[in-house]
Amino acid sequence: MLGTQRKERIDGLAESGGDTTAGVSLAASAWRRLRRSPTFLVGAGIICAFVLLALVSPILAQHDPALRLLEEQVSRADNEIPAPQPGFPLGGDQYGRPLLSRVLLGSQQTLLVALLATVIGLGGGLTLGILAGAFGGWVDTLVMRVVDVMLSVPSLLLAVSIGALFQQQSQFTVIIAVATVQIPIFGRLLRGTMLAQRASDHVLAARALGVRQRSIVFRHMLPNALGPVIVQATLMLAVAIIDAAALSFLGLGAADTSTPEWGQMLGSAQNFFDTHPHLAFWPAGCIIVVALGFTLVGESMRDALDPKKRR
Amino acid sequence: MLRYTVRRLGQLLIVTVVLSVLLFGWLRALPGGPVSALLGERATEESRARLVQQLGLDQPLYVQYWKFMQRAITGDFGVSTGVQPGTPAMEVFLQRMPATLELSVLALLLAVAVGIPLGYFAARRQGGWLDNLSITWSLIGVAVPVFFLAFLLKYVFAIEFGVLPASGRQAAGIDATHATGFFVLDGLLTTEWDAAWNALIHLLLPAIALSTIPFAVIFRLTRASVLDVVEEDYVRTARSKGLGAMVVRGRHILRNAMLPVVTTIGLQTGALLSGAVLTEQVFNIPGIGQALSLGFQRQDYAVLQVVILATAMVYVLVNLLVDLAYAAIDPRLRTR
């Protein structure tokens, strides 16, 4: 219908996990290679560090991130923003709120936004993909046409449009907008892997043995079709973090800034970038490193699952 | 080939119509609307009702859509209510389109000019320092938000060192003739070299920021593709025939490795358009990206409709052209 190339790329990903011929299971051999991959180790290390940070940040953050503790040092007229000082190692933000505490606690929200968006996107994509891949026929055609139209709008445009639908700007808006972009990608990917499973010997065997349709779909096809989807989900976590930041930058982020989130901190720092770049550098740095972590893990998982590289 | 083309064009038409229906319904589902945007919150009921009638918003949705389509076919997309009030939406789009196109084309050229050679050399010295450096660079490039990179470039090159302009399309003092709207091209056509040069250096920073993601994709694909092709039998055959290294490289390796790369370039238009929305904001370039974010803020249905529909069509059309090119190269695809 459109973009055969794009479809082929997604479908190509779908095929990459389809090899189950060797004696060792694909997952086991993939894991064996992952453990030795420096890319994976660095990426996993980064992710673990940030998850740990998110968990302990309430202990590390010494001040309430919503309180304007340094407000008397903020001056709009003189373009003054609180400098680092005892008790406030990074100084304050444009409202006099403690920057370090906000950066630390921001990890929770940012990881949560990315995770929720990806889970919702994955859920929507799974539903579409299972419908299309399990039933085939007109259901497949219908679902895939919907997916095609969604894919025909550049991703950020789609996210911005969905974000604009909501009356109130909130973190929830951002999550839904980012998730909507992911749905068609996951849907198409899963459809491909499911179709590959449908023709496989073990599904034919199950069908011949008279296993019920629902059981075939959920117990025989789906688990085997998930490999490339999990890889894609890991990569999508990185994309979700960056997309959420982009939406905040365009003014679609949460209006309530008392709960810190990196993308939103970065977005609101844009007015002060020329004079106080450090306001943007801290959240941006964190976003870049986390996104890099997820990308590294996703890429190394894709390599590990690639049957061509299997020995 | 002709049948394939006709079928694909038919599909393009269907996508456009479906998209226009969705877009139309969805824009009207947005809270607020052009009436509040135009009159403000404190307008009288009377003037509000008059404007609603004037804009035709009191009619049922399908009537509104039908009228919209009838006019849209003749290129009339209504009048802008928020971005440039009073100007026909189509004109707003046409005025701003060259700025975005100029930026995207330059960004794509940069990505291709750097990505393909780098991908080739990285693959030929797999595991070498150039290979590792470029892979690292492309991975980090994807992890950096486009708008932050734009900020960073602006901060370093425009504010700290002041070597390149920080915003806009051309310096204010330059008196240039604008025939096509593409400022660089205008300068070249009218032989106003200063104007062309000035427009080009204004484009440089935003284009570099915009090119990072296409660069990463093109670089990695070239690298992977060259690695694949090098192991092919025909390359070994060519070598053992005693062909010169240059011929093997150029005709056998590079040419075959380029096929998937060329087709991916088409795919990158979507990423470019998305990225342009952000870069234009940072560098204050009056392109369609800026029109979009303004359109959402000010609830400008007319401008949003024409911009989104046109962008999606460009995107679909580019993909169609890429597919056609691909079918022309690879005959197996035509029968599908």
XYZ file of C-alpha atoms in Angstrom:
647
model
C 0.000 0.000 0.000
C 2.764 2.368 0.834
C 6.397 2.236 1.609
C 7.160 -1.316 0.597
C 10.679 -0.612 1.774
C 9.555 0.379 5.212
C 7.303 -2.623 5.443
C 10.077 -4.875 4.252
C 12.370 -3.526 6.888
C 9.850 -4.283 9.611
C 9.068 -7.656 8.064
C 12.777 -8.365 7.780
C 13.026 -7.878 11.520
C 10.162 -10.304 11.911
C 12.072 -13.024 10.118
C 15.216 -12.557 12.127
C 13.956 -14.623 15.056
C 12.353 -17.378 13.079
C 15.190 -19.874 13.054
C 14.622 -22.746 15.431
C 16.456 -25.543 13.650
C 19.598 -26.030 15.729
C 19.756 -28.233 18.793
C 20.330 -25.388 21.242
C 17.318 -23.104 21.587
C 17.656 -19.711 20.004
C 17.202 -17.940 23.304
C 19.926 -19.964 24.976
C 22.443 -19.433 22.188
C 21.526 -15.753 22.003
C 22.123 -15.395 25.727
C 25.482 -17.143 25.408
C 26.576 -14.595 22.847
C 25.079 -11.655 24.734
C 27.091 -12.416 27.834
C 30.299 -11.964 25.892
C 29.212 -8.863 24.014
C 30.801 -5.671 25.344
C 27.999 -3.627 23.766
C 25.431 -5.512 25.811
C 27.423 -5.290 29.020
C 27.937 -1.536 28.732
C 24.271 -0.960 27.869
C 22.990 -3.236 30.621
C 25.356 -1.559 33.071
C 23.973 1.868 32.175
C 20.372 0.684 32.523
C 21.042 -1.010 35.865
C 22.768 2.116 37.154
C 19.816 4.308 36.221
C 17.200 1.912 37.568
C 19.184 1.824 40.799
C 19.343 5.619 40.761
C 15.581 5.813 40.308
C 15.093 3.484 43.247
C 17.402 5.276 45.676
C 16.816 8.843 44.438
C 14.267 9.613 47.201
C 17.074 8.951 49.701
C 19.741 10.859 47.743
C 17.620 13.922 47.039
C 18.053 16.193 50.013
C 15.371 18.716 49.204
C 11.767 18.629 48.089
C 11.968 19.107 44.291
C 8.749 21.129 44.240
C 9.768 23.721 46.840
C 11.160 27.065 45.674
C 13.886 27.103 48.280
C 16.105 29.606 46.488
C 13.360 31.813 45.187
C 14.865 35.023 46.579
C 17.902 34.486 44.340
C 15.847 34.328 41.156
C 15.472 37.513 39.198
C 13.717 37.598 35.874
C 14.874 41.141 35.208
C 18.583 40.473 35.653
C 18.322 36.969 34.198
C 19.622 35.557 37.469
C 19.382 31.901 38.375
C 20.719 30.542 41.711
C 24.356 29.407 41.441
C 25.791 26.304 43.126
C 26.131 26.849 46.879
C 26.491 24.791 50.062
C 23.606 22.340 50.252
C 22.752 22.923 46.590
C 25.627 21.485 44.518
C 24.004 22.320 41.153
C 22.223 25.480 42.265
C 18.576 26.082 41.491
C 16.365 26.198 38.417
C 14.476 29.187 37.049
C 12.002 29.018 39.941
C 14.653 28.544 42.593
C 13.954 24.860 43.003
C 16.905 22.592 43.879
C 18.361 21.361 40.575
C 20.248 18.354 41.905
C 17.215 16.922 43.661
C 15.160 17.477 40.533
C 17.708 15.749 38.315
C 17.919 12.809 40.731
C 14.176 12.367 41.128
C 13.636 13.014 37.421
C 14.982 9.528 36.755
C 11.825 7.990 38.256
C 9.384 9.891 36.066
C 11.453 9.581 32.904
C 11.862 5.830 33.217
C 8.190 5.501 34.142
C 7.008 7.544 31.149
C 9.183 5.543 28.756
C 8.155 2.229 30.275
C 4.425 2.989 30.337
C 4.453 4.399 26.804
C 6.264 1.332 25.499
C 4.018 -1.061 27.425
C 0.888 0.631 26.060
C 2.357 0.769 22.554
C 3.355 -2.872 22.847
C -0.102 -3.815 24.149
C -1.857 -2.052 21.277
C 0.581 -3.473 18.759
C 0.224 -6.973 20.202
C -3.554 -6.797 19.906
C -3.386 -5.659 16.292
C -0.611 -8.081 15.432
C -2.348 -11.078 17.010
C -5.612 -10.217 15.262
C -3.916 -9.879 11.890
C -1.397 -12.668 12.268
C -3.644 -15.267 13.855
C -6.735 -14.868 11.692
C -5.331 -13.710 8.373
C -7.845 -13.047 5.591
C -9.983 -9.923 5.754
C -9.131 -9.238 9.395
C -5.490 -9.094 8.397
C -6.226 -6.800 5.450
C -8.337 -4.437 7.534
C -5.893 -4.223 10.431
C -2.934 -3.731 8.146
C -4.631 -0.893 6.236
C -5.175 0.923 9.529
C -1.547 0.346 10.406
C -0.489 1.629 6.981
C -2.340 4.902 7.398
C -0.783 5.374 10.828
C 2.655 4.676 9.392
C 2.077 7.203 6.611
C 2.239 10.142 9.022
C 5.749 11.063 10.185
C 6.096 9.920 13.793
C 6.520 13.248 15.544
C 3.550 14.719 13.658
C 1.423 11.818 14.828
C 2.577 12.231 18.425
C 2.018 15.986 18.399
C -1.450 15.543 16.919
C -2.451 12.983 19.525
C -1.003 15.163 22.254
C -3.069 18.119 21.055
C -6.257 16.091 21.465
C -6.144 16.279 25.237
C -7.654 19.186 27.024
C -5.093 19.206 29.797
C -1.393 18.814 29.305
C -0.085 16.136 31.590
C 2.421 13.336 31.750
C -0.430 11.036 30.737
C -0.887 12.971 27.463
C 2.768 12.462 26.648
C 2.576 8.748 27.419
C -0.444 8.206 25.164
C 1.050 10.296 22.355
C 4.343 8.400 22.416
C 2.534 5.051 22.672
C 0.364 5.797 19.644
C 3.439 6.173 17.474
C 4.657 2.749 18.562
C 1.427 0.809 18.009
C 1.651 0.455 14.194
C 5.325 -0.508 14.367
C 4.746 -3.262 16.917
C 1.571 -4.350 15.127
C 3.264 -4.826 11.805
C 6.273 -6.513 13.353
C 4.204 -9.012 15.298
C 2.010 -9.755 12.304
C 5.134 -10.731 10.389
C 6.458 -13.019 13.095
C 3.014 -14.576 13.598
C 2.606 -15.279 9.902
C 6.000 -16.962 9.882
C 4.873 -19.111 12.802
C 1.616 -20.027 11.108
C 3.442 -21.897 8.391
C 5.914 -23.579 10.752
C 5.953 -27.308 11.393
C 5.115 -27.205 15.076
C 1.960 -25.186 14.447
C 0.912 -27.530 11.637
C 1.541 -30.440 13.979
C -0.509 -28.862 16.752
C -3.311 -28.188 14.309
C -3.194 -31.756 13.039
C -3.444 -32.996 16.623
C -6.633 -30.997 17.007
C -5.351 -28.369 19.454
C -7.856 -25.560 19.871
C -7.299 -22.375 17.857
C -6.915 -20.174 20.915
C -4.359 -22.498 22.382
C -2.433 -22.637 19.112
C -2.305 -18.850 18.906
C -1.350 -18.161 22.489
C 0.737 -21.185 23.396
C 2.359 -22.217 20.148
C 2.596 -19.156 17.945
C 2.893 -16.154 20.232
C 5.787 -17.251 22.473
C 7.864 -18.118 19.418
C 6.939 -14.890 17.661
C 8.010 -12.590 20.484
C 11.814 -12.508 20.061
C 12.115 -9.638 17.563
C 9.288 -7.834 19.354
C 11.244 -7.774 22.607
C 14.287 -6.428 20.790
C 12.154 -3.725 19.220
C 10.620 -2.875 22.602
C 14.071 -2.314 24.084
C 14.978 0.034 21.253
C 11.599 1.732 21.604
C 12.328 2.583 25.236
C 15.155 4.785 23.989
C 12.932 6.322 21.313
C 10.163 6.905 23.863
C 12.482 8.853 26.173
C 13.647 11.064 23.303
C 10.144 11.514 21.858
C 8.725 12.444 25.246
C 11.445 15.072 25.571
C 10.590 16.396 22.098
C 6.908 16.742 23.021
C 7.817 18.642 26.187
C 10.079 20.852 24.110
C 7.172 21.675 21.781
C 5.047 22.618 24.775
C 2.938 19.475 24.991
C 4.472 18.190 28.212
C 2.951 18.292 31.657
C 1.778 21.721 32.780
C 2.351 20.770 36.406
C 6.109 20.786 36.886
C 6.244 19.965 40.590
C 7.151 16.346 39.812
C 10.422 16.575 37.896
C 10.908 14.754 34.590
C 14.038 15.163 32.455
C 12.331 15.802 29.148
C 10.156 18.406 30.720
C 13.112 19.981 32.564
C 14.991 20.145 29.283
C 11.980 21.647 27.524
C 11.531 24.363 30.105
C 15.262 25.116 30.101
C 15.127 26.186 26.457
C 14.447 29.834 27.328
C 17.555 29.970 29.473
C 19.868 28.064 27.199
C 21.836 31.053 25.976
C 22.553 32.366 29.446
C 22.348 29.317 31.712
C 23.129 26.232 29.639
C 23.702 24.073 32.721
C 19.929 23.933 33.290
C 19.635 21.964 30.063
C 22.901 20.039 30.255
C 22.029 17.953 33.289
C 18.668 16.591 32.153
C 19.910 16.308 28.545
C 22.999 14.414 29.634
C 20.885 11.953 31.601
C 18.470 11.483 28.697
C 21.326 10.820 26.284
C 23.038 8.279 28.541
C 19.841 6.353 29.341
C 18.736 6.348 25.702
C 22.213 5.126 24.753
C 21.922 2.321 27.317
C 18.645 1.042 25.880
C 19.940 1.377 22.315
C 23.080 -0.605 23.106
C 21.120 -3.415 24.758
C 18.559 -3.506 21.937
C 21.215 -3.544 19.214
C 23.239 -6.284 20.869
C 20.088 -8.361 21.386
C 19.216 -7.979 17.725
C 22.706 -9.101 16.742
C 22.506 -12.056 19.107
C 19.146 -13.159 17.695
C 20.317 -12.833 14.090
C 20.355 -16.400 12.711
C 22.990 -15.433 10.154
C 25.513 -14.873 12.908
C 24.673 -18.100 14.676
C 27.327 -20.724 14.939
C 5.718 -1.931 -14.664
C 2.877 0.296 -15.825
C 0.286 -1.819 -14.046
C 2.347 -1.793 -10.886
C 2.620 1.997 -11.046
C -1.110 2.457 -11.657
C -1.994 0.151 -8.776
C 0.345 1.950 -6.415
C -1.062 5.332 -7.470
C -4.566 4.054 -6.751
C -3.465 2.972 -3.299
C -1.921 6.384 -2.755
C -5.282 7.959 -3.515
C -7.044 5.722 -0.987
C -4.515 6.516 1.734
C -4.940 10.225 1.068
C -8.735 10.088 1.266
C -8.749 7.964 4.436
C -6.171 10.226 5.998
C -8.147 13.341 5.122
C -11.289 11.900 6.744
C -9.393 10.970 9.900
C -7.631 14.307 10.002
C -10.842 16.229 9.511
C -12.716 14.401 12.244
C -9.799 14.531 14.613
C -9.144 18.256 14.233
C -12.771 18.920 15.105
C -12.439 16.732 18.172
C -9.745 19.068 19.496
C -10.785 21.249 22.396
C -11.051 24.983 21.838
C -11.264 25.528 18.117
C -10.648 28.511 15.865
C -13.542 30.537 17.237
C -12.060 30.838 20.711
C -8.640 31.310 19.182
C -9.843 34.194 17.002
C -12.180 35.960 19.409
C -10.650 35.127 22.777
C -12.501 33.827 25.811
C -14.525 36.955 26.508
C -16.274 37.371 23.161
C -20.045 37.872 23.143
C -22.338 34.969 22.314
C -23.565 36.905 19.300
C -20.209 37.473 17.638
C -19.256 33.906 18.458
C -22.362 32.570 16.702
C -21.758 34.789 13.697
C -18.205 33.526 13.274
C -19.314 29.911 13.719
C -21.763 30.435 10.900
C -19.223 32.267 8.792
C -16.738 29.418 9.113
C -19.494 26.879 8.471
C -18.871 25.120 11.773
C -22.604 24.924 12.563
C -23.274 22.391 9.835
C -23.132 18.635 10.346
C -19.663 17.137 10.098
C -20.210 15.254 6.853
C -21.478 18.422 5.162
C -18.416 20.276 6.385
C -16.182 17.508 5.133
C -17.875 17.392 1.734
C -17.478 21.134 1.281
C -13.887 20.917 2.455
C -13.103 18.224 -0.120
C -14.822 20.088 -2.940
C -12.721 23.155 -2.263
C -9.566 21.199 -1.469
C -9.568 19.659 -4.935
C -9.290 23.148 -6.407
C -6.440 23.937 -4.003
C -8.584 26.034 -1.667
C -7.982 24.918 1.887
C -9.669 27.830 3.579
C -8.175 30.833 5.308
C -5.622 30.702 8.119
C -7.107 31.734 11.436
C -4.084 31.674 13.691
C -0.694 31.235 12.032
C -1.029 34.082 9.528
C -4.631 35.254 10.001
C -6.338 36.209 6.764
C -3.910 34.459 4.426
C -5.182 31.441 2.491
C -3.846 28.296 4.191
C -2.427 27.003 0.919
C -0.437 30.200 0.538
C 0.923 29.878 4.083
C 2.050 26.383 3.193
C 3.589 27.366 -0.140
C 5.437 30.308 1.408
C 6.947 28.172 4.131
C 7.561 24.956 2.258
C 10.794 26.054 0.504
C 12.500 26.796 3.833
C 11.793 23.288 5.127
C 12.658 21.636 1.840
C 15.935 23.527 1.556
C 16.880 22.491 5.079
C 15.885 18.849 4.609
C 17.659 18.493 1.278
C 20.889 19.931 2.662
C 20.644 17.677 5.725
C 20.104 14.629 3.531
C 23.022 15.621 1.274
C 25.268 15.934 4.330
C 24.145 12.560 5.647
C 24.793 10.887 2.289
C 28.085 12.654 1.598
C 29.492 11.675 4.982
C 27.608 8.444 5.676
C 28.339 6.468 2.504
C 32.125 6.993 2.293
C 32.478 6.500 6.027
C 30.386 3.343 5.904
C 32.512 1.982 3.076
C 35.858 2.649 4.735
C 34.628 1.450 8.115
C 33.573 -1.853 6.545
C 36.833 -2.305 4.652
C 38.781 -1.872 7.895
C 36.354 -3.698 10.129
C 37.362 -3.372 13.770
C 39.829 -0.593 13.017
C 39.820 2.774 14.783
C 37.749 4.472 12.087
C 35.164 1.691 12.286
C 34.893 1.839 16.063
C 34.839 5.613 16.134
C 32.072 5.906 13.533
C 29.946 3.219 15.166
C 30.250 4.913 18.536
C 29.434 8.248 16.955
C 26.353 6.905 15.174
C 25.073 5.225 18.351
C 25.458 8.379 20.403
C 23.942 10.444 17.584
C 20.729 8.435 17.757
C 20.543 8.855 21.541
C 20.806 12.656 21.424
C 17.471 14.461 21.043
C 17.560 16.393 17.757
C 16.513 19.662 19.353
C 19.181 19.406 22.025
C 21.888 18.865 19.440
C 20.515 21.897 17.615
C 20.799 23.914 20.828
C 24.287 22.654 21.424
C 25.488 23.586 17.935
C 23.864 26.974 18.232
C 25.444 27.567 21.615
C 28.944 26.572 20.571
C 29.170 27.955 17.036
C 26.799 30.894 17.144
C 26.924 32.158 20.723
C 30.324 31.160 22.122
C 32.441 31.539 18.984
C 30.076 33.573 16.839
C 31.305 32.011 13.606
C 27.872 31.107 12.235
C 24.486 32.830 12.423
C 22.158 31.752 15.259
C 18.749 32.029 13.651
C 16.678 32.898 10.617
C 17.208 32.168 6.937
C 19.231 35.181 5.840
C 20.810 38.229 7.469
C 18.384 41.127 7.765
C 20.584 43.600 5.901
C 20.769 41.546 2.737
C 18.565 42.777 -0.045
C 17.930 39.716 -2.164
C 15.496 38.863 -4.905
C 13.346 35.876 -4.025
C 11.982 34.232 -7.121
C 11.601 30.617 -6.013
C 11.577 30.945 -2.235
C 14.637 28.726 -1.992
C 17.054 31.371 -0.773
C 20.256 29.619 -1.783
C 18.899 28.836 -5.215
C 17.568 32.383 -5.588
C 20.987 33.805 -4.925
C 22.594 31.491 -7.449
C 19.990 32.176 -10.132
C 20.250 35.930 -9.826
C 24.034 35.684 -9.378
C 23.753 37.494 -6.052
C 26.579 35.415 -4.603
C 26.547 37.180 -1.247
C 22.882 36.400 -0.715
C 23.353 32.751 -1.660
C 26.362 32.395 0.624
C 24.544 34.093 3.484
C 21.525 31.829 3.108
C 23.804 28.789 2.990
C 25.649 29.588 6.212
C 22.298 30.149 7.905
C 21.328 26.637 6.872
C 24.530 24.984 8.007
C 23.940 24.479 11.746
C 20.293 23.393 11.496
C 21.183 21.028 8.658
C 23.976 19.417 10.659
C 21.619 18.868 13.596
C 18.932 17.470 11.324
C 21.337 15.140 9.531
C 22.457 13.113 12.572
C 19.754 10.455 12.440
C 19.781 9.965 8.648
C 23.574 9.899 8.863
C 23.541 7.154 11.477
C 21.090 5.059 9.457
C 22.896 5.526 6.139
C 26.324 4.917 7.651
C 25.339 1.695 9.391
C 23.453 0.327 6.430
C 26.325 1.077 4.040
C 28.726 -0.611 6.409
C 26.562 -3.715 6.830
C 25.833 -3.879 3.122
C 29.493 -3.590 2.116
C 30.385 -6.308 4.630
C 27.763 -8.573 3.038
C 28.790 -7.885 -0.538
C 32.510 -8.359 0.061
C 31.881 -12.017 0.886
C 29.873 -12.665 -2.277
C 31.183 -15.131 -4.817
C 31.155 -12.612 -7.653
C 33.601 -10.415 -5.781
C 35.972 -13.336 -5.374
C 35.510 -14.204 -9.033
C 36.243 -10.635 -10.050
C 39.404 -10.640 -7.955
C 40.612 -13.983 -9.225
C 40.048 -12.846 -12.794
C 42.769 -10.346 -12.026
C 40.599 -7.246 -12.268
C 42.169 -4.105 -10.853
C 41.416 -3.227 -7.255
C 39.671 -0.033 -8.347
C 37.322 -1.867 -10.688
C 36.444 -4.451 -8.062
C 35.786 -1.762 -5.492
C 33.790 0.533 -7.711
C 31.884 -1.750 -10.010
C 31.446 -4.890 -7.958
C 31.433 -3.928 -4.307
C 30.204 -0.360 -4.038
C 27.592 -0.558 -6.762
C 25.905 -3.652 -5.361
C 26.216 -2.466 -1.798
C 24.451 0.777 -2.702
C 21.101 -0.796 -3.621
C 19.657 -1.103 -0.113
C 21.228 2.213 0.883
C 19.576 4.168 -1.913
C 16.179 2.811 -0.959
C 16.648 3.671 2.710
C 17.316 7.268 1.809
C 13.660 7.529 0.818
C 12.622 6.211 4.202
C 14.536 8.981 5.885
C 12.180 11.673 4.597
C 9.850 10.920 7.488
C 12.623 11.326 10.033
C 13.697 14.542 8.307
C 10.200 16.023 8.424
C 9.819 15.147 12.104
C 13.237 16.544 12.873
C 12.574 19.718 10.890
C 9.687 20.600 13.211
C 12.176 20.680 16.098
C 15.170 22.275 14.362
C 13.072 25.050 12.852
C 11.868 25.883 16.332
C 15.413 26.154 17.709
C 16.782 28.214 14.839
C 13.611 30.223 14.318
C 13.227 29.259 10.679
C 9.815 30.115 9.218
C 9.158 26.692 7.681
C 6.250 24.298 7.804
C 7.545 22.785 11.047
C 7.079 26.111 12.741
C 3.678 26.520 11.093
C 2.665 23.203 12.616
C 3.584 23.990 16.199
C 2.038 27.451 15.845
C -1.045 25.890 14.254
C -1.577 23.629 17.235
C -1.072 26.432 19.730
C -3.513 28.698 17.921
C -6.017 26.048 16.758
C -5.647 26.899 13.114
C -7.640 24.120 11.404
C -7.028 25.343 7.878
C -3.245 25.497 8.166
C -3.021 22.238 10.104
C -5.108 20.434 7.519
C -3.091 21.544 4.546
C 0.274 21.071 6.251
C -0.395 17.608 7.684
C -2.110 16.344 4.567
C 0.627 17.689 2.323
C 3.416 16.303 4.514
C 1.819 12.880 4.674
C 1.357 12.941 0.898
C 4.955 13.931 0.300
C 6.006 11.131 2.593
C 3.810 8.561 0.864
C 4.822 9.845 -2.555
C 8.540 9.642 -1.794
C 8.028 6.093 -0.589
C 6.167 5.321 -3.796
C 9.009 6.722 -5.909
C 11.503 4.693 -3.911
C 9.462 1.554 -4.438
C 9.195 2.261 -8.159
C 12.929 2.796 -8.382
C 13.415 -0.435 -6.528
C 11.048 -2.274 -8.850
C 12.915 -0.867 -11.819
C 16.176 -2.228 -10.438
C 14.810 -5.543 -9.197
C 12.352 -7.093 -11.675
C 11.169 -9.710 -9.166
C 9.179 -7.078 -7.303
C 7.001 -6.019 -10.213
C 4.795 -9.069 -10.248
C 3.852 -8.771 -6.584
